[in-house]
GROMACS .gro file of C-alpha atoms in nm:
model
  259
    1MET     CA    1   0.000   0.000   0.000
    2SER     CA    2   0.129   0.345  -0.094
    3VAL     CA    3   0.221   0.586   0.186
    4VAL     CA    4   0.092   0.879  -0.019
    5THR     CA    5  -0.184   0.918  -0.278
    6MET     CA    6  -0.186   1.086  -0.616
    7LYS     CA    7  -0.467   1.309  -0.489
    8GLN     CA    8  -0.254   1.433  -0.198
    9LEU     CA    9   0.032   1.515  -0.434
   10LEU     CA   10  -0.197   1.699  -0.676
   11GLU     CA   11  -0.359   1.903  -0.399
   12ALA     CA   12  -0.016   2.000  -0.266
   13GLY     CA   13   0.107   2.107  -0.611
   14VAL     CA   14   0.392   1.858  -0.609
   15HIS     CA   15   0.364   1.815  -0.988
   16PHE     CA   16   0.451   2.175  -1.079
   17GLY     CA   17   0.808   2.215  -1.197
   18HIS     CA   18   0.995   2.524  -1.313
   19GLN     CA   19   0.972   2.717  -1.638
   20THR     CA   20   1.088   2.501  -1.927
   21HIS     CA   21   1.392   2.718  -2.005
   22LYS     CA   22   1.524   2.664  -1.650
   23TRP     CA   23   1.522   2.287  -1.660
   24ASN     CA   24   1.803   2.041  -1.603
   25PRO     CA   25   1.804   1.791  -1.894
   26LYS     CA   26   1.885   1.511  -1.649
   27MET     CA   27   1.530   1.548  -1.516
   28LYS     CA   28   1.378   1.466  -1.855
   29LYS     CA   29   1.273   1.112  -1.757
   30PHE     CA   30   1.071   1.247  -1.463
   31ILE     CA   31   0.877   1.505  -1.669
   32PHE     CA   32   0.528   1.417  -1.788
   33ILE     CA   33   0.442   1.716  -2.010
   34LYS     CA   34   0.501   2.085  -2.082
   35ARG     CA   35   0.208   2.312  -2.004
   36ASN     CA   36   0.201   2.691  -2.047
   37GLY     CA   37   0.579   2.708  -2.037
   38ILE     CA   38   0.600   2.497  -1.720
   39HIS     CA   39   0.727   2.143  -1.684
   40ILE     CA   40   0.480   1.907  -1.517
   41LEU     CA   41   0.627   1.615  -1.327
   42ASP     CA   42   0.506   1.257  -1.365
   43LEU     CA   43   0.338   1.194  -1.031
   44LYS     CA   44   0.328   0.819  -1.081
   45GLN     CA   45   0.706   0.822  -1.061
   46THR     CA   46   0.687   1.054  -0.761
   47VAL     CA   47   0.458   0.814  -0.576
   48ASP     CA   48   0.695   0.525  -0.647
   49ALA     CA   49   0.995   0.734  -0.539
   50ILE     CA   50   0.831   0.839  -0.213
   51ASN     CA   51   0.744   0.478  -0.132
   52GLU     CA   52   1.103   0.369  -0.198
   53ALA     CA   53   1.249   0.653   0.011
   54TYR     CA   54   0.998   0.579   0.288
   55GLN     CA   55   1.104   0.215   0.308
   56PHE     CA   56   1.472   0.309   0.312
   57LEU     CA   57   1.428   0.569   0.586
   58LYS     CA   58   1.214   0.331   0.789
   59ASP     CA   59   1.492   0.071   0.771
   60VAL     CA   60   1.754   0.327   0.878
   61ALA     CA   61   1.545   0.431   1.178
   62SER     CA   62   1.470   0.070   1.272
   63ARG     CA   63   1.845   0.012   1.311
   64GLY     CA   64   1.867   0.298   1.560
   65GLU     CA   65   2.069   0.523   1.331
   66TYR     CA   66   2.040   0.901   1.338
   67VAL     CA   67   1.839   1.084   1.071
   68LEU     CA   68   1.890   1.447   0.969
   69PHE     CA   69   1.640   1.676   0.792
   70VAL     CA   70   1.784   1.972   0.600
   71GLY     CA   71   1.599   2.266   0.447
   72THR     CA   72   1.725   2.622   0.486
   73LYS     CA   73   1.520   2.808   0.223
   74LYS     CA   74   1.241   3.022   0.367
   75GLN     CA   75   0.964   2.796   0.236
   76ALA     CA   76   1.118   2.496   0.415
   77VAL     CA   77   1.210   2.647   0.754
   78ASP     CA   78   0.886   2.568   0.937
   79ALA     CA   79   0.811   2.242   0.757
   80VAL     CA   80   1.152   2.095   0.836
   81LYS     CA   81   1.134   2.183   1.205
   82ILE     CA   82   0.776   2.059   1.246
   83ALA     CA   83   0.849   1.729   1.071
   84ALA     CA   84   1.179   1.680   1.255
   85ASP     CA   85   1.019   1.751   1.593
   86LYS     CA   86   0.736   1.510   1.511
   87ALA     CA   87   0.982   1.230   1.434
   88GLY     CA   88   1.235   1.326   1.700
   89VAL     CA   89   1.520   1.366   1.451
   90PHE     CA   90   1.792   1.626   1.403
   91TYR     CA   91   1.744   1.917   1.166
   92VAL     CA   92   1.911   2.219   1.007
   93ASN     CA   93   1.668   2.486   0.889
   94ASN     CA   94   1.855   2.815   0.919
   95ARG     CA   95   2.197   2.792   0.760
   96TRP     CA   96   2.436   2.511   0.682
   97TYR     CA   97   2.770   2.586   0.845
   98GLY     CA   98   3.063   2.425   0.667
   99GLY     CA   99   3.191   2.128   0.865
  100MET     CA  100   2.862   2.033   1.029
  101LEU     CA  101   2.936   1.677   0.922
  102THR     CA  102   3.303   1.676   0.825
  103ASN     CA  103   3.432   1.879   1.120
  104MET     CA  104   3.197   1.788   1.403
  105LYS     CA  105   3.463   1.853   1.667
  106THR     CA  106   3.466   2.228   1.590
  107ILE     CA  107   3.087   2.236   1.566
  108ARG     CA  108   3.070   2.066   1.907
  109GLN     CA  109   3.288   2.342   2.055
  110SER     CA  110   3.037   2.605   1.938
  111ILE     CA  111   2.751   2.405   2.090
  112GLU     CA  112   2.941   2.383   2.420
  113LYS     CA  113   2.965   2.765   2.427
  114MET     CA  114   2.589   2.781   2.381
  115GLU     CA  115   2.532   2.529   2.659
  116HIS     CA  116   2.774   2.712   2.890
  117PHE     CA  117   2.570   3.031   2.859
  118GLU     CA  118   2.251   2.839   2.934
  119SER     CA  119   2.408   2.687   3.245
  120ILE     CA  120   2.524   3.020   3.391
  121VAL     CA  121   2.180   3.168   3.330
  122GLU     CA  122   2.019   2.873   3.504
  123ASP     CA  123   2.247   2.877   3.810
  124GLY     CA  124   2.244   3.257   3.837
  125SER     CA  125   2.618   3.308   3.790
  126ILE     CA  126   2.541   3.530   3.489
  127ALA     CA  127   2.500   3.805   3.751
  128SER     CA  128   2.878   3.814   3.798
  129TYR     CA  129   2.922   3.947   3.444
  130THR     CA  130   2.870   4.307   3.338
  131LYS     CA  131   2.554   4.389   3.145
  132LEU     CA  132   2.759   4.442   2.829
  133GLU     CA  133   2.936   4.106   2.867
  134ALA     CA  134   2.607   3.929   2.934
  135LEU     CA  135   2.448   4.093   2.630
  136ARG     CA  136   2.734   3.987   2.405
  137MET     CA  137   2.717   3.633   2.536
  138LYS     CA  138   2.342   3.619   2.480
  139ARG     CA  139   2.375   3.742   2.124
  140ARG     CA  140   2.641   3.479   2.055
  141HIS     CA  141   2.423   3.214   2.217
  142ASP     CA  142   2.117   3.309   2.012
  143LYS     CA  143   2.317   3.302   1.689
  144ILE     CA  144   2.460   2.959   1.765
  145GLU     CA  145   2.124   2.825   1.882
  146MET     CA  146   1.956   2.940   1.562
  147GLY     CA  147   2.213   2.764   1.348
  148LEU     CA  148   2.301   2.458   1.554
  149GLY     CA  149   2.010   2.409   1.793
  150GLY     CA  150   1.862   2.135   1.578
  151ILE     CA  151   2.177   1.920   1.604
  152ARG     CA  152   2.292   2.007   1.957
  153THR     CA  153   2.287   1.645   2.076
  154MET     CA  154   2.404   1.484   1.751
  155ASP     CA  155   2.725   1.310   1.861
  156ARG     CA  156   2.784   1.107   1.545
  157VAL     CA  157   2.704   1.136   1.176
  158PRO     CA  158   2.353   1.038   1.068
  159GLY     CA  159   2.265   0.721   0.883
  160ALA     CA  160   2.059   0.918   0.630
  161ILE     CA  161   1.979   1.277   0.535
  162PHE     CA  162   1.656   1.413   0.388
  163VAL     CA  163   1.709   1.733   0.186
  164VAL     CA  164   1.432   1.964   0.066
  165ASP     CA  165   1.615   2.152  -0.213
  166THR     CA  166   1.921   1.982  -0.360
  167LYS     CA  167   2.031   2.295  -0.544
  168GLN     CA  168   2.013   2.505  -0.228
  169GLU     CA  169   2.190   2.255  -0.003
  170THR     CA  170   2.500   2.177  -0.211
  171ILE     CA  171   2.742   2.215   0.083
  172ALA     CA  172   2.545   1.971   0.297
  173ILE     CA  173   2.521   1.726   0.007
  174ASN     CA  174   2.894   1.745  -0.066
  175GLU     CA  175   2.980   1.679   0.299
  176ALA     CA  176   2.742   1.384   0.311
  177LYS     CA  177   2.895   1.237  -0.004
  178LYS     CA  178   3.246   1.265   0.141
  179LEU     CA  179   3.131   1.058   0.437
  180GLY     CA  180   2.922   0.815   0.235
  181ILE     CA  181   2.593   0.916   0.399
  182PRO     CA  182   2.287   0.821   0.187
  183LEU     CA  183   2.077   1.116   0.072
  184ILE     CA  184   1.706   1.151   0.004
  185GLY     CA  185   1.612   1.466  -0.185
  186MET     CA  186   1.314   1.657  -0.318
  187VAL     CA  187   1.440   1.722  -0.671
  188ASP     CA  188   1.273   1.987  -0.887
  189THR     CA  189   1.300   2.014  -1.265
  190ASN     CA  190   1.588   2.262  -1.241
  191CYS     CA  191   1.803   2.032  -1.024
  192ASP     CA  192   2.052   1.751  -1.083
  193PRO     CA  193   1.902   1.416  -0.979
  194ASP     CA  194   2.251   1.264  -0.956
  195ALA     CA  195   2.314   1.471  -0.642
  196VAL     CA  196   2.120   1.229  -0.418
  197ASP     CA  197   2.072   0.856  -0.378
  198TYR     CA  198   1.692   0.863  -0.350
  199VAL     CA  199   1.532   1.108  -0.591
  200ILE     CA  200   1.182   1.235  -0.513
  201PRO     CA  201   1.075   1.430  -0.825
  202SER     CA  202   0.888   1.721  -0.672
  203ASN     CA  203   0.810   2.087  -0.659
  204ASP     CA  204   1.055   2.207  -0.395
  205ASP     CA  205   0.925   2.563  -0.371
  206ALA     CA  206   0.560   2.523  -0.271
  207ILE     CA  207   0.512   2.517   0.106
  208ARG     CA  208   0.230   2.261   0.084
  209ALA     CA  209   0.448   2.027  -0.121
  210ILE     CA  210   0.734   2.056   0.127
  211ASN     CA  211   0.498   2.007   0.422
  212LEU     CA  212   0.351   1.692   0.270
  213ILE     CA  213   0.672   1.516   0.175
  214ALA     CA  214   0.859   1.616   0.492
  215ASP     CA  215   0.568   1.480   0.696
  216VAL     CA  216   0.571   1.150   0.506
  217MET     CA  217   0.945   1.117   0.570
  218ALA     CA  218   0.881   1.187   0.940
  219ASN     CA  219   0.624   0.907   0.943
  220ALA     CA  220   0.884   0.671   0.796
  221VAL     CA  221   1.119   0.744   1.085
  222ILE     CA  222   0.841   0.699   1.341
  223GLU     CA  223   0.744   0.363   1.193
  224GLY     CA  224   1.106   0.253   1.191
  225ARG     CA  225   1.156   0.356   1.553
  226ASN     CA  226   0.842   0.166   1.652
  227ILE     CA  227   0.985  -0.146   1.490
  228ALA     CA  228   1.310  -0.097   1.682
  229ASN     CA  229   1.122  -0.050   2.010
  230GLU     CA  230   0.914  -0.361   1.949
  231GLY     CA  231   1.235  -0.555   1.889
  232VAL     CA  232   1.382  -0.436   2.219
  233ALA     CA  233   1.060  -0.523   2.400
  234ASP     CA  234   1.063  -0.873   2.250
  235GLU     CA  235   1.428  -0.921   2.355
  236ASN     CA  236   1.353  -0.808   2.709
  237MET     CA  237   1.056  -1.040   2.727
  238ALA     CA  238   1.267  -1.330   2.600
  239GLU     CA  239   1.541  -1.253   2.855
  240GLY     CA  240   1.279  -1.244   3.130
  241GLU     CA  241   1.151  -1.585   3.029
  242VAL     CA  242   1.505  -1.727   3.036
  243VAL     CA  243   1.562  -1.586   3.385
  244GLU     CA  244   1.236  -1.738   3.507
  245LEU     CA  245   1.335  -2.077   3.371
  246THR     CA  246   1.687  -2.071   3.514
  247GLU     CA  247   1.576  -1.945   3.854
  248ALA     CA  248   1.279  -2.178   3.896
  249PRO     CA  249   1.309  -2.381   4.219
  250GLU     CA  250   1.392  -2.744   4.184
  251VAL     CA  251   1.090  -2.965   4.246
  252LYS     CA  252   1.167  -3.284   4.441
  253GLU     CA  253   0.932  -3.573   4.396
  254GLU     CA  254   0.848  -3.775   4.704
  255ASN     CA  255   0.879  -4.152   4.679
  256LYS     CA  256   0.544  -4.307   4.740
  257GLU     CA  257   0.476  -4.671   4.798
  258VAL     CA  258   0.236  -4.832   4.563
  259GLU     CA  259  -0.056  -4.959   4.756
   0.00000   0.00000   0.00000
């Protein structure tokens, strides 16, 4: 059964590509028709692509691997955060700082500065600083939090990355490729489908389209996590049964005379 319907995609405007003169020829196989100077995507292929990406992301999540959602263009900011929060995954929706994946040690140092400020505010020791010092620290904290808040607890590279606009997020994509991290991407008619491993032919500018596909990807993670949790529960239950068997008291039979 498909995780998304053709009707949902049509209502969200997923099929609308860019003007024909802005196209990337590599997207030709995903285009259904030209209409009024606009390329229209073949939604049958989009449905199939979403189902394939869904299954892949579900498998990644079921193994307990991290997942990262990336979308920094203004149309994607809210959708990425909402979907990421729903699935409990990491996200970047403000700006991609170089080295977020390839230089995590330096990124971690910035996050530690942010967390230090939060700790001195919480314990009240911020009062020992001058107002100017405190203001500067807060501004630095807010800037870091805006850029890195969505990955503050990410202590290793993710097992997969979902990207809203592959043309916009070239730095993130290049870093992921260097590390061999699989990529799922919403790929519009003006983009290069070779940039990602799982191509979802889609309008990547319409907010409704981004909302829909990001939400479906979030559902994939949730389903995968549920599978992982069920597996842990089954293991715990099996271990409990083993303990009960090994700890069961020995039953001694009394010798009875046959009357």
